[in-house]
Coordinates of C-alpha atoms in Angstrom, one line a residue:
M944 CA -99.0 -80.2 52.0
D945 CA -99.5 -77.1 49.8
V946 CA -98.0 -73.9 50.9
T947 CA -100.3 -71.3 52.3
L948 CA -99.1 -67.9 51.3
D949 CA -98.7 -65.6 54.3
D950 CA -100.8 -62.5 53.6
A951 CA -99.7 -61.1 56.9
Y952 CA -96.2 -60.3 55.5
S953 CA -96.8 -57.4 53.1
W954 CA -96.1 -53.7 53.3
G955 CA -98.7 -52.3 50.8
N956 CA -101.4 -51.6 53.4
E957 CA -99.1 -50.3 56.1
Q958 CA -99.5 -46.7 57.2
G959 CA -97.1 -44.2 58.9
W960 CA -93.9 -45.5 60.5
R961 CA -95.1 -49.1 60.0
R962 CA -94.4 -48.9 56.3
Y963 CA -90.7 -48.4 56.9
R964 CA -88.9 -51.8 56.9
A965 CA -86.0 -50.8 59.1
L966 CA -88.5 -49.7 61.9
R967 CA -90.0 -53.2 62.0
P968 CA -86.9 -55.2 62.9
G969 CA -87.0 -59.0 62.4
R970 CA -90.5 -59.0 60.8
G971 CA -89.3 -60.8 57.7
M972 CA -87.3 -63.4 59.7
Y973 CA -90.2 -64.1 62.0
H974 CA -92.5 -64.8 59.1
D975 CA -89.9 -66.9 57.3
V976 CA -89.6 -69.2 60.3
R977 CA -93.3 -69.2 60.9
R978 CA -94.1 -70.3 57.3
R979 CA -91.4 -73.0 57.1
L980 CA -91.4 -74.5 60.6
P981 CA -94.6 -76.6 60.1
Y982 CA -92.7 -78.4 57.2
Y983 CA -89.5 -79.1 59.2
W984 CA -90.1 -82.8 60.0
S985 CA -91.6 -83.5 56.7
D986 CA -88.4 -82.2 55.2
F987 CA -86.7 -85.3 56.6
R988 CA -89.5 -87.8 56.0
D989 CA -89.8 -86.7 52.3
G990 CA -86.1 -87.4 52.0
L991 CA -86.7 -91.2 52.1
N992 CA -86.8 -91.3 48.3
Y993 CA -84.6 -92.6 45.4
R994 CA -84.3 -89.1 44.0
T995 CA -82.6 -88.0 47.3
M996 CA -79.8 -90.5 46.8
A997 CA -79.3 -89.6 43.2
A998 CA -79.3 -85.9 44.1
T999 CA -76.8 -86.5 46.9
V1000 CA -74.2 -88.1 44.6
R1001 CA -74.8 -85.6 41.8
M1002 CA -74.5 -82.6 44.2
Y1003 CA -71.4 -84.0 45.9
F1004 CA -69.5 -83.8 42.6
V1005 CA -71.2 -80.6 41.5
N1006 CA -70.2 -78.9 44.8
L1007 CA -66.8 -80.6 45.2
L1008 CA -65.2 -80.1 41.8
P1009 CA -66.0 -76.3 41.5
A1010 CA -64.7 -75.9 45.1
L1011 CA -61.4 -77.6 44.2
A1012 CA -61.2 -75.4 41.1
F1013 CA -61.7 -72.2 43.0
Q1014 CA -59.3 -73.4 45.7
L1015 CA -56.5 -73.9 43.1
D1016 CA -57.2 -70.4 41.8
M1017 CA -57.1 -68.8 45.3
S1018 CA -54.0 -70.9 46.2
Y1019 CA -52.1 -69.7 43.1
N1020 CA -53.0 -66.0 43.7
T1021 CA -52.6 -65.9 47.6
N1022 CA -49.2 -67.7 47.8
G1023 CA -50.8 -70.9 49.0
F1024 CA -52.9 -69.6 52.0
Y1025 CA -56.1 -71.3 50.8
G1026 CA -55.7 -75.0 50.1
I1027 CA -57.9 -78.0 49.5
N1028 CA -58.8 -78.5 53.2
E1029 CA -60.0 -74.9 53.5
A1030 CA -62.3 -75.4 50.5
L1031 CA -63.7 -78.7 51.8
F1032 CA -64.2 -77.4 55.3
S1033 CA -66.0 -74.2 54.0
S1034 CA -68.3 -76.2 51.8
A1035 CA -69.1 -78.8 54.5
L1036 CA -69.7 -76.1 57.1
A1037 CA -72.2 -74.3 54.9
A1038 CA -73.9 -77.6 53.8
M1039 CA -74.4 -78.8 57.4
V1040 CA -75.7 -75.4 58.7
F1041 CA -78.1 -74.7 55.7
S1042 CA -79.4 -78.3 55.5
L1043 CA -80.4 -78.3 59.1
L1044 CA -81.4 -74.7 59.8
A1045 CA -82.2 -72.9 56.5
A1046 CA -85.7 -72.0 55.3
Q1047 CA -84.5 -72.8 51.8
P1048 CA -82.6 -76.1 52.0
L1049 CA -82.7 -76.6 48.3
T1050 CA -80.2 -73.7 47.8
I1051 CA -76.7 -75.2 47.6
V1052 CA -74.1 -73.1 49.5
G1053 CA -70.4 -73.4 49.0
V1054 CA -67.2 -71.8 47.7
T1055 CA -67.8 -69.7 44.6
G1056 CA -65.6 -68.2 41.9
L1057 CA -66.6 -64.6 43.0
I1058 CA -65.3 -65.1 46.6
S1059 CA -62.1 -66.4 45.0
L1060 CA -61.8 -63.2 43.0
F1061 CA -62.6 -61.1 46.1
N1062 CA -60.0 -62.9 48.3
Y1063 CA -57.1 -62.6 46.0
T1064 CA -57.9 -59.1 44.9
T1065 CA -57.9 -58.2 48.6
Y1066 CA -54.5 -60.1 48.9
D1067 CA -53.1 -57.9 46.1
I1068 CA -54.1 -54.8 47.9
I1069 CA -52.8 -55.9 51.4
R1070 CA -49.5 -57.1 49.8
L1071 CA -48.8 -53.4 48.9
Y1072 CA -48.5 -52.7 52.6
D1073 CA -47.8 -55.7 54.8
V1074 CA -48.7 -59.2 53.5
T1075 CA -48.2 -60.8 56.9
I1076 CA -51.5 -59.2 58.2
Y1077 CA -53.6 -60.7 55.4
P1078 CA -55.1 -63.6 57.5
R1079 CA -56.1 -61.3 60.4
F1080 CA -57.4 -58.7 58.0
M1081 CA -59.6 -61.2 56.3
V1082 CA -61.0 -62.2 59.6
W1083 CA -62.1 -58.7 60.3
V1084 CA -63.5 -58.4 56.8
S1085 CA -65.6 -61.5 57.6
I1086 CA -66.7 -60.1 61.0
W1087 CA -67.9 -56.8 59.4
A1088 CA -69.6 -58.8 56.6
A1089 CA -71.4 -60.9 59.2
I1090 CA -72.6 -57.8 61.1
T1091 CA -73.9 -56.2 57.9
H1092 CA -75.5 -59.4 56.9
W1093 CA -77.4 -59.5 60.2
L1094 CA -78.3 -55.9 59.8
V1095 CA -79.8 -56.4 56.3
A1096 CA -81.7 -59.5 57.4
I1097 CA -83.1 -57.8 60.6
C1098 CA -84.1 -54.7 58.7
N1099 CA -86.1 -56.8 56.1
W1100 CA -84.0 -55.4 53.2
C1101 CA -84.1 -58.8 51.4
D1102 CA -87.5 -57.7 50.1
Y1103 CA -85.7 -55.6 47.5
M1104 CA -84.7 -58.8 45.7
R1105 CA -88.2 -58.9 44.3
F1106 CA -87.1 -56.0 42.1
V1107 CA -84.5 -58.2 40.3
T1108 CA -85.5 -58.9 36.7
D1109 CA -84.0 -61.0 34.0
F1110 CA -82.2 -58.0 32.7
S1111 CA -79.9 -57.9 35.7
S1112 CA -79.8 -61.7 36.4
E1113 CA -79.0 -62.6 32.8
T1114 CA -76.2 -59.9 32.8
F1115 CA -74.9 -61.3 36.0
G1116 CA -75.0 -64.8 34.7
M1117 CA -73.1 -63.8 31.5
Y1118 CA -70.5 -62.1 33.7
V1119 CA -70.0 -65.2 35.8
G1120 CA -69.7 -67.3 32.6
A1121 CA -67.1 -64.9 31.1
I1122 CA -65.0 -64.9 34.3
Y1123 CA -65.1 -68.7 34.6
I1124 CA -64.1 -69.4 31.0
S1125 CA -61.7 -66.6 30.2
A1126 CA -60.2 -65.6 33.5
K1127 CA -60.2 -69.0 35.3
G1128 CA -60.4 -71.9 32.9
V1129 CA -57.9 -70.5 30.4
E1130 CA -55.6 -69.3 33.2
E1131 CA -55.7 -72.7 34.8
I1132 CA -54.6 -74.3 31.5
R1133 CA -51.9 -71.7 31.0
I1134 CA -50.5 -72.7 34.5
N1135 CA -49.9 -76.2 33.2
F1136 CA -47.3 -74.7 30.8
D1137 CA -45.5 -72.6 33.4
D1138 CA -42.9 -75.2 34.3
G1139 CA -41.8 -75.6 30.6
N1140 CA -43.3 -79.1 30.4
L1141 CA -45.0 -78.8 27.1
P1142 CA -46.3 -82.4 27.0
N1143 CA -48.1 -81.8 30.3
G1144 CA -49.6 -78.5 28.9
W1145 CA -50.9 -80.0 25.7
A1146 CA -52.1 -83.2 27.3
S1147 CA -54.0 -81.1 29.9
C1148 CA -55.6 -79.1 27.1
V1149 CA -56.9 -82.3 25.4
I1150 CA -58.2 -83.8 28.7
A1151 CA -59.9 -80.5 29.7
I1152 CA -61.7 -80.2 26.4
L1153 CA -62.7 -83.9 26.2
Y1154 CA -63.9 -83.8 29.9
T1155 CA -66.0 -80.8 29.1
L1156 CA -67.6 -82.4 26.1
T1157 CA -68.2 -85.7 28.0
V1158 CA -70.1 -83.9 30.8
Y1159 CA -72.0 -81.8 28.4
L1160 CA -73.2 -84.7 26.2
L1161 CA -74.0 -86.9 29.1
D1162 CA -76.0 -84.1 30.8
K1163 CA -78.0 -83.6 27.6
M1164 CA -78.8 -87.3 27.3
N1165 CA -82.0 -86.9 29.2
K1166 CA -83.3 -84.6 26.5
T1167 CA -82.8 -87.1 23.7
V1168 CA -84.7 -90.2 22.7
L1169 CA -81.7 -92.5 22.8
F1170 CA -81.9 -95.7 24.8
K1171 CA -84.6 -96.3 27.4
R1172 CA -85.7 -93.5 29.8
S1173 CA -84.0 -95.2 32.8
I1174 CA -80.7 -95.4 31.0
R1175 CA -81.0 -91.7 29.8
S1176 CA -81.8 -90.6 33.3
F1177 CA -78.8 -92.5 34.8
L1178 CA -76.3 -91.1 32.3
S1179 CA -77.6 -87.6 32.8
E1180 CA -77.9 -87.7 36.6
Y1181 CA -74.4 -89.1 37.0
A1182 CA -72.6 -87.2 34.2
F1183 CA -70.1 -85.6 36.6
P1184 CA -69.0 -88.7 38.5
L1185 CA -68.8 -90.8 35.3
A1186 CA -66.8 -88.3 33.4
T1187 CA -64.5 -87.5 36.4
I1188 CA -63.8 -91.1 37.1
F1189 CA -63.1 -92.0 33.4
W1190 CA -60.8 -89.0 32.6
T1191 CA -59.0 -89.3 35.9
G1192 CA -58.2 -92.9 35.0
F1193 CA -57.3 -91.9 31.5
A1194 CA -54.6 -89.5 32.9
H1195 CA -52.9 -92.5 34.6
F1196 CA -52.7 -94.7 31.6
P1197 CA -49.2 -96.1 31.2
G1198 CA -47.1 -95.3 28.1
N1199 CA -47.1 -91.9 26.3
I1200 CA -49.7 -90.4 28.6
E1201 CA -47.7 -91.3 31.7
N1202 CA -44.6 -89.9 30.1
A1203 CA -46.3 -86.5 29.7
E1204 CA -46.0 -86.1 33.5
I1205 CA -49.4 -84.7 33.9
E1206 CA -49.8 -82.5 37.0
F1207 CA -52.3 -83.6 39.6
L1208 CA -54.2 -81.9 42.4
P1209 CA -51.9 -81.0 45.4
I1210 CA -53.1 -82.2 48.8
T1211 CA -52.1 -81.6 52.4
R1212 CA -52.5 -83.3 55.8
A1213 CA -55.9 -84.5 56.7
F1214 CA -58.0 -82.1 58.8
Y1215 CA -55.1 -79.5 59.0
P1216 CA -54.8 -76.1 57.4
T1217 CA -52.7 -75.8 54.3
V1218 CA -50.1 -73.5 55.8
D1219 CA -48.5 -74.0 59.2
R1220 CA -51.0 -72.4 61.5
S1221 CA -53.8 -73.3 63.9
W1222 CA -57.4 -73.2 62.7
L1223 CA -58.2 -70.2 64.9
I1224 CA -56.5 -67.0 63.6
D1225 CA -55.3 -64.5 66.1
F1226 CA -57.4 -61.6 64.7
W1227 CA -57.3 -59.8 68.0
N1228 CA -53.6 -58.8 67.3
L1229 CA -54.5 -56.6 64.3
S1230 CA -54.1 -52.8 64.9
A1231 CA -57.3 -50.7 65.3
G1232 CA -56.5 -48.8 62.0
W1233 CA -56.6 -52.0 59.9
V1234 CA -59.8 -53.2 61.7
F1235 CA -61.7 -50.1 60.5
V1236 CA -60.1 -50.4 57.0
A1237 CA -61.7 -53.8 56.8
L1238 CA -65.2 -52.2 57.2
P1239 CA -65.7 -51.1 53.6
F1240 CA -64.3 -54.5 52.4
G1241 CA -66.9 -56.2 54.6
I1242 CA -69.7 -53.9 53.2
L1243 CA -68.6 -54.8 49.6
L1244 CA -68.6 -58.5 50.5
T1245 CA -72.2 -58.1 51.9
L1246 CA -73.3 -56.4 48.6
L1247 CA -71.9 -59.4 46.7
F1248 CA -73.5 -62.0 48.9
Y1249 CA -76.8 -60.1 49.0
Y1250 CA -77.1 -60.4 45.3
D1251 CA -75.2 -63.7 44.6
H1252 CA -76.8 -65.7 47.4
N1253 CA -80.4 -64.4 46.9
V1254 CA -80.2 -64.9 43.1
S1255 CA -79.1 -68.5 43.8
S1256 CA -82.2 -69.0 45.9
L1257 CA -84.4 -67.5 43.3
T1258 CA -83.1 -69.7 40.5
A1259 CA -83.3 -72.8 42.7
Q1260 CA -87.0 -72.0 43.3
A1261 CA -87.9 -70.7 39.8
K1262 CA -91.4 -71.1 38.5
Q1263 CA -90.7 -74.0 36.2
F1264 CA -90.2 -76.2 39.4
P1265 CA -93.5 -77.3 40.9
L1266 CA -92.6 -76.4 44.5
K1267 CA -95.1 -76.4 47.3
K1268 CA -93.1 -75.5 50.4
P1269 CA -92.4 -71.8 51.3
A1270 CA -89.2 -69.8 50.9
G1271 CA -87.4 -67.7 53.5
F1272 CA -84.9 -65.1 52.3
H1273 CA -84.4 -63.0 55.4
W1274 CA -83.7 -65.9 57.7
D1275 CA -81.3 -67.5 55.3
L1276 CA -79.3 -64.3 54.9
F1277 CA -79.1 -64.1 58.7
L1278 CA -77.7 -67.7 58.6
L1279 CA -75.2 -66.7 55.9
G1280 CA -73.9 -64.0 58.3
C1281 CA -73.4 -66.7 60.9
T1282 CA -71.4 -69.0 58.6
S1283 CA -69.4 -65.9 57.4
F1284 CA -68.4 -65.2 61.0
V1285 CA -67.4 -68.7 61.8
A1286 CA -65.6 -69.3 58.5
G1287 CA -63.8 -66.0 58.8
I1288 CA -62.2 -66.6 62.3
I1289 CA -60.9 -70.0 61.2
G1290 CA -59.4 -68.8 57.9
L1291 CA -61.8 -70.3 55.4
P1292 CA -63.1 -68.8 52.2
L1293 CA -66.6 -67.6 52.9
P1294 CA -69.3 -69.8 51.5
N1295 CA -72.5 -68.5 49.8
G1296 CA -75.1 -69.5 47.2
L1297 CA -73.7 -71.2 44.1
V1298 CA -75.3 -69.4 41.1
P1299 CA -74.5 -71.7 38.1
Q1300 CA -75.2 -74.8 40.2
A1301 CA -78.3 -73.3 41.9
P1302 CA -81.1 -75.0 39.9
V1303 CA -79.1 -78.3 39.5
H1304 CA -80.1 -79.5 43.0
T1305 CA -83.8 -78.8 42.3
E1306 CA -83.6 -80.4 38.9
A1307 CA -82.0 -83.5 40.4
L1308 CA -85.0 -83.8 42.8
T1309 CA -87.7 -83.2 40.2
E1310 CA -89.9 -86.1 39.4
S1311 CA -90.9 -85.8 35.7
K1312 CA -92.6 -87.8 33.0
D1313 CA -92.0 -88.2 29.3
E1314 CA -95.0 -87.7 27.0
V1315 CA -95.3 -88.2 23.2
K1316 CA -96.7 -85.2 21.4
I1317 CA -98.2 -86.2 18.0
I1318 CA -98.5 -83.7 15.3
H1319 CA -100.8 -84.8 12.4
A1320 CA -99.6 -83.5 9.0
Q1321 CA -102.1 -82.6 6.3
E1322 CA -100.1 -84.1 3.5
P1323 CA -99.5 -86.9 2.9
E1324 CA -102.6 -88.2 4.7
G1325 CA -101.9 -90.2 7.9
L1326 CA -98.4 -88.8 8.4
E1327 CA -97.5 -88.2 12.1
I1328 CA -94.6 -86.3 13.6
R1329 CA -93.7 -87.4 17.1
R1330 CA -91.9 -85.3 19.6
K1331 CA -90.9 -86.0 23.2
Q1332 CA -92.1 -83.7 25.9
T1333 CA -90.7 -83.9 29.5
I1334 CA -93.1 -82.6 32.0
P1335 CA -92.1 -81.9 35.7
V1336 CA -94.6 -83.4 38.0
S1337 CA -93.2 -82.7 41.5
V1338 CA -90.1 -81.9 43.5
V1339 CA -88.8 -83.9 46.4
E1340 CA -88.5 -81.0 48.8
Q1341 CA -86.3 -82.2 51.7
R1342 CA -83.1 -81.6 53.7
V1343 CA -81.5 -85.0 53.6
S1344 CA -79.5 -84.7 50.3
H1345 CA -78.0 -81.4 51.3
F1346 CA -77.1 -82.9 54.7
L1347 CA -75.6 -86.1 53.3
M1348 CA -73.6 -84.1 50.8
G1349 CA -72.1 -82.1 53.8
L1350 CA -71.2 -85.3 55.6
A1351 CA -69.5 -86.6 52.4
L1352 CA -67.4 -83.4 52.2
V1353 CA -66.3 -83.8 55.8
G1354 CA -65.3 -87.4 55.0
T1355 CA -63.4 -86.2 52.0
M1356 CA -61.0 -84.4 54.3
A1357 CA -59.9 -87.7 55.8
G1358 CA -56.5 -89.1 54.7
P1359 CA -57.7 -92.0 52.4
L1360 CA -60.1 -89.8 50.4
L1361 CA -57.6 -86.9 50.2
K1362 CA -55.2 -89.3 48.6
V1363 CA -57.9 -90.2 46.1
L1364 CA -58.3 -86.5 45.3
G1365 CA -54.6 -86.4 44.8
T1366 CA -55.0 -88.6 41.7
L1367 CA -57.3 -86.0 40.1
P1368 CA -55.5 -84.2 37.2
R1369 CA -55.6 -80.4 37.2
A1370 CA -56.9 -80.6 33.6
V1371 CA -60.2 -81.9 34.9
I1372 CA -60.4 -78.8 37.1
C1373 CA -59.9 -76.7 33.9
G1374 CA -62.9 -78.5 32.4
V1375 CA -65.0 -77.7 35.5
F1376 CA -64.5 -74.0 34.8
F1377 CA -65.5 -74.4 31.2
I1378 CA -68.7 -76.3 32.2
W1379 CA -69.9 -73.9 34.8
G1380 CA -69.0 -71.0 32.5
S1381 CA -71.5 -72.2 30.0
I1382 CA -73.8 -69.4 28.6
E1383 CA -75.9 -71.6 26.4
G1384 CA -79.1 -71.2 28.4
N1385 CA -78.5 -67.5 29.1
G1386 CA -81.2 -65.1 27.8
I1387 CA -78.6 -62.8 26.2
T1388 CA -77.4 -65.8 24.2
K1389 CA -80.9 -66.6 23.1
K1390 CA -81.7 -63.1 22.0
I1391 CA -78.4 -62.9 20.0
I1392 CA -79.2 -66.2 18.3
F1393 CA -82.7 -64.9 17.5
L1394 CA -81.2 -61.8 15.8
W1395 CA -79.0 -64.0 13.6
K1396 CA -81.8 -66.4 12.6
E1397 CA -83.4 -66.3 9.2
K1398 CA -86.9 -65.0 9.9
S1399 CA -88.5 -67.7 7.7
Y1400 CA -87.4 -70.4 10.2
V1401 CA -88.5 -68.7 13.4
Q1402 CA -91.7 -70.1 15.0
P1403 CA -94.6 -67.8 14.3
H1404 CA -95.6 -67.7 18.0
E1405 CA -92.2 -66.3 19.0
P1406 CA -92.9 -63.2 21.1
L1407 CA -89.7 -61.4 19.9
L1408 CA -91.2 -61.3 16.4
R1409 CA -93.5 -58.5 17.7
L1410 CA -90.4 -56.2 18.1
R1411 CA -88.1 -54.6 15.7
K1412 CA -84.6 -56.3 15.7
I1413 CA -82.9 -53.0 16.2
R1414 CA -84.8 -52.6 19.5
I1415 CA -83.8 -56.1 20.6
A1416 CA -80.2 -55.4 19.7
Y1417 CA -80.3 -52.1 21.7
Y1418 CA -81.6 -54.0 24.7
V1419 CA -78.8 -56.6 24.4
F1420 CA -76.3 -53.8 24.0
W1421 CA -77.0 -52.5 27.5
Q1422 CA -76.8 -56.0 28.9
L1423 CA -73.4 -56.6 27.2
F1424 CA -72.3 -53.2 28.3
G1425 CA -72.9 -54.2 31.9
V1426 CA -71.0 -57.4 31.4
A1427 CA -68.1 -55.6 29.8
C1428 CA -67.9 -53.1 32.7
T1429 CA -67.9 -55.8 35.4
V1430 CA -65.4 -58.0 33.5
A1431 CA -63.1 -55.0 32.9
I1432 CA -63.0 -53.9 36.5
S1433 CA -62.5 -57.5 37.6
Q1434 CA -59.1 -57.6 35.7
T1435 CA -57.7 -54.8 37.7
I1436 CA -56.8 -54.1 41.4
A1437 CA -60.1 -52.2 41.6
A1438 CA -61.9 -55.6 41.2
I1439 CA -62.8 -55.3 44.9
G1440 CA -65.6 -52.9 43.8
F1441 CA -67.3 -55.2 41.3
P1442 CA -70.2 -56.0 43.6
V1443 CA -71.3 -52.3 43.4
L1444 CA -71.6 -52.6 39.6
I1445 CA -73.6 -55.8 39.9
V1446 CA -76.1 -54.4 42.4
A1447 CA -76.4 -51.1 40.3
L1448 CA -78.0 -53.1 37.6
I1449 CA -81.2 -53.2 39.6
P1450 CA -81.9 -49.5 39.8
F1451 CA -80.7 -49.1 36.2
R1452 CA -83.4 -51.4 35.1
W1453 CA -86.2 -49.8 37.1
V1454 CA -85.2 -46.2 36.6
L1455 CA -83.6 -45.8 33.3
M1456 CA -84.7 -48.7 31.1
P1457 CA -88.4 -47.6 31.1
K1458 CA -87.3 -44.3 29.6
M1459 CA -85.4 -46.0 26.8
F1460 CA -87.9 -48.8 25.9
T1461 CA -91.7 -49.0 25.5
A1462 CA -93.9 -51.0 27.9
E1463 CA -94.5 -53.7 25.3
E1464 CA -90.8 -54.0 24.5
L1465 CA -89.9 -54.5 28.2
E1466 CA -92.8 -56.9 28.7
V1467 CA -91.6 -59.2 25.9
M1468 CA -87.8 -59.0 26.6
D1469 CA -87.9 -58.9 30.4
S1470 CA -89.8 -60.2 33.5
L1471 CA -89.3 -60.6 37.2
T1472 CA -86.8 -63.3 38.2
A1473 CA -88.8 -63.8 41.4
N1474 CA -91.9 -65.0 39.7
N1475 CA -92.9 -68.0 41.9
P1476 CA -95.7 -67.3 44.4
V1477 CA -93.8 -69.5 46.9
V1478 CA -90.9 -67.1 46.6
L1479 CA -92.8 -63.8 46.6
A1480 CA -94.5 -64.7 49.9
S1481 CA -91.1 -64.2 51.6
L1482 CA -90.4 -60.9 49.7
G1483 CA -93.5 -58.9 50.6
G1484 CA -95.4 -59.7 47.4
K1485 CA -95.1 -59.0 43.7
P1486 CA -94.0 -55.4 42.8
T1487 CA -95.6 -53.3 40.2
M1488 CA -93.3 -53.0 37.2
P1489 CA -92.6 -49.4 36.0
E1490 CA -93.8 -50.3 32.5
D1491 CA -97.1 -51.4 34.1
R1492 CA -97.5 -48.1 35.8
L1493 CA -96.8 -46.4 32.4
K1494 CA -99.5 -48.5 30.8
E1495 CA -102.0 -47.6 33.4
S1496 CA -101.3 -43.9 32.9
D1497 CA -101.6 -44.5 29.1
G1498 CA -105.0 -46.2 29.7
Q1499 CA -106.2 -43.3 31.7
A1500 CA -105.2 -41.0 28.9
L1501 CA -107.1 -43.2 26.5
D1502 CA -110.2 -42.8 28.7
T1503 CA -110.2 -39.1 28.2
P1504 CA -112.4 -38.1 25.3
S1505 CA -110.5 -36.4 22.5
S1506 CA -111.7 -34.6 19.4
G1507 CA -112.7 -37.9 18.0
G1508 CA -115.2 -38.5 20.8
A1509 CA -115.5 -41.0 23.7
E1510 CA -116.3 -44.0 21.4
E1511 CA -113.0 -43.6 19.6
A1512 CA -111.1 -43.3 22.9
Q1513 CA -112.8 -46.4 24.2
Q1514 CA -111.9 -48.4 21.1
R1515 CA -108.3 -47.4 21.3
R1516 CA -108.2 -48.6 24.9
K1517 CA -109.6 -52.0 23.9
D1518 CA -106.9 -52.3 21.2
V1519 CA -104.2 -51.6 23.8
E1520 CA -105.6 -54.2 26.2
A1521 CA -106.0 -56.8 23.4
D1522 CA -102.3 -56.3 22.3
T1523 CA -101.2 -56.7 25.9
A1524 CA -103.2 -59.8 26.4
K1525 CA -101.8 -61.3 23.2
V1526 CA -98.2 -60.7 24.3
R1527 CA -98.8 -62.3 27.7
L1528 CA -100.5 -65.3 26.0
E1529 CA -97.7 -65.8 23.6
R1530 CA -94.8 -65.5 26.0
G1531 CA -96.4 -67.6 28.8
D1532 CA -96.5 -66.9 32.5
G1533 CA -92.8 -66.4 33.0
G1534 CA -91.9 -64.4 29.9
Y1535 CA -89.4 -65.1 27.1
T1536 CA -86.5 -66.1 29.3
H1537 CA -88.6 -68.4 31.5
Q1538 CA -89.7 -70.8 28.9
G1539 CA -87.8 -73.9 29.7
R1540 CA -85.1 -71.9 31.6
E1541 CA -81.8 -73.8 31.8
K1542 CA -78.9 -72.9 34.1
M1543 CA -78.9 -69.2 34.5
A1544 CA -75.1 -69.0 33.6

């Protein structure tokens, strides 16, 4: 079935009080459910497919390993309050809820690096007063966050995510990559040297680097012409499990490697919290003063999840994926408030959308075909250049893989599988940070590489060639400035406020950037992140970019006859329209950063 866009959910034609979103509570949630409900049972029928099983295995490792990595980070920085069972339980809870009830079941929800940063920064603040209240305080942070999530969803404020452009999403992706690599991956390697066991430290460095390279090369295998397509697909789809199994076994080899006393993942009792407590935290015993102190923390957490989770949903449903079923941002944010509430009162790290992993689930479910593109050379006669093109055909849009992954995570909390996890070297976890911190596919990286390229070897149809390099560098400067600010604040006790800087990138792009760049420059270097009609149907429609409004006003000015006469004004207007059409033709539907977009971070 093809999605039928819901024209009823829009605000452009509303008059009077009806045009205010907060005065029409629940309208977005109603339309989200109304659009998606007819597809609910087909979401399970469509799951009876080989790609579903392949995606389940791939996403199990893609979700499990980062969750373990962030758990180690939180455990180290919160004196062991968050352990392996909390990370598994949180990821499983989110997977079960969102696979069964979400309007966007392709969006993978779990424990992220940013909630790890938020949790231990809050711990550092509370430790200055009374560290014993930290568990109860975090419950109230979660309760306030849940309430504000519900408020945002009911007031239809998810619509403002349609204003997110690649300027802010690329900056956010670069920030996430910088935090994962420098602040997490490197710190995790350093911890292996803390006990003075240098052989363990150096062996961990080697395993982490080789594990990273193994996953990277196997993942890229599908883009090569090595072996047969079935073999390439197998190696690429199972890159994480193959690399994890091999390097875990390597760390247990007898002899010199065994003598290095490599450190392994710490485990606890099956289905029990890490520390000696019950699952339900006695949050009712916190004083009223601290309850209200938790309110601004909850609001900051909502700002983080509002951007982080919704961007995850956007990238999981980007335009390069041939999706047919509708999206539902308002309903899913309401569900996120529910999982935040439940996770909070039982002392779990709050789950939300996984940004770097967001498109991986959709990619794993995408049916594609390889075609040979033949380029005929003029000299010598008869010479052919053959190139492989991988074309996405369809996506298996279903709920089964997400649900099975959640069941597998629950099973991992059982004793036998916990012992298996206990054989995992911490060095592999370091490699996980390096992998998800990759910035190779980020638009900022691509623009910097373009600036360094010799012009003779740049393809003539490259849209950036229309712009002066100094203007491209100026644009990248503002993106890197945003990255530097967020990274800098994340290294201090003020890191609790980093969501404000992230969200502030949106108005900065819409208000200030059009004053610093021309319409053509912004059209070439930036575009809407929510560019899929399936997605825009849930966000109230496509917004008018500020540079488009400037072009319209310029066009009106060109229509006004000047001293040169009406014919000259009309010709100038035609020239502007021709240049604009050429830029759009060259850059494609999604703009520069959407041509073959890889992982956003």
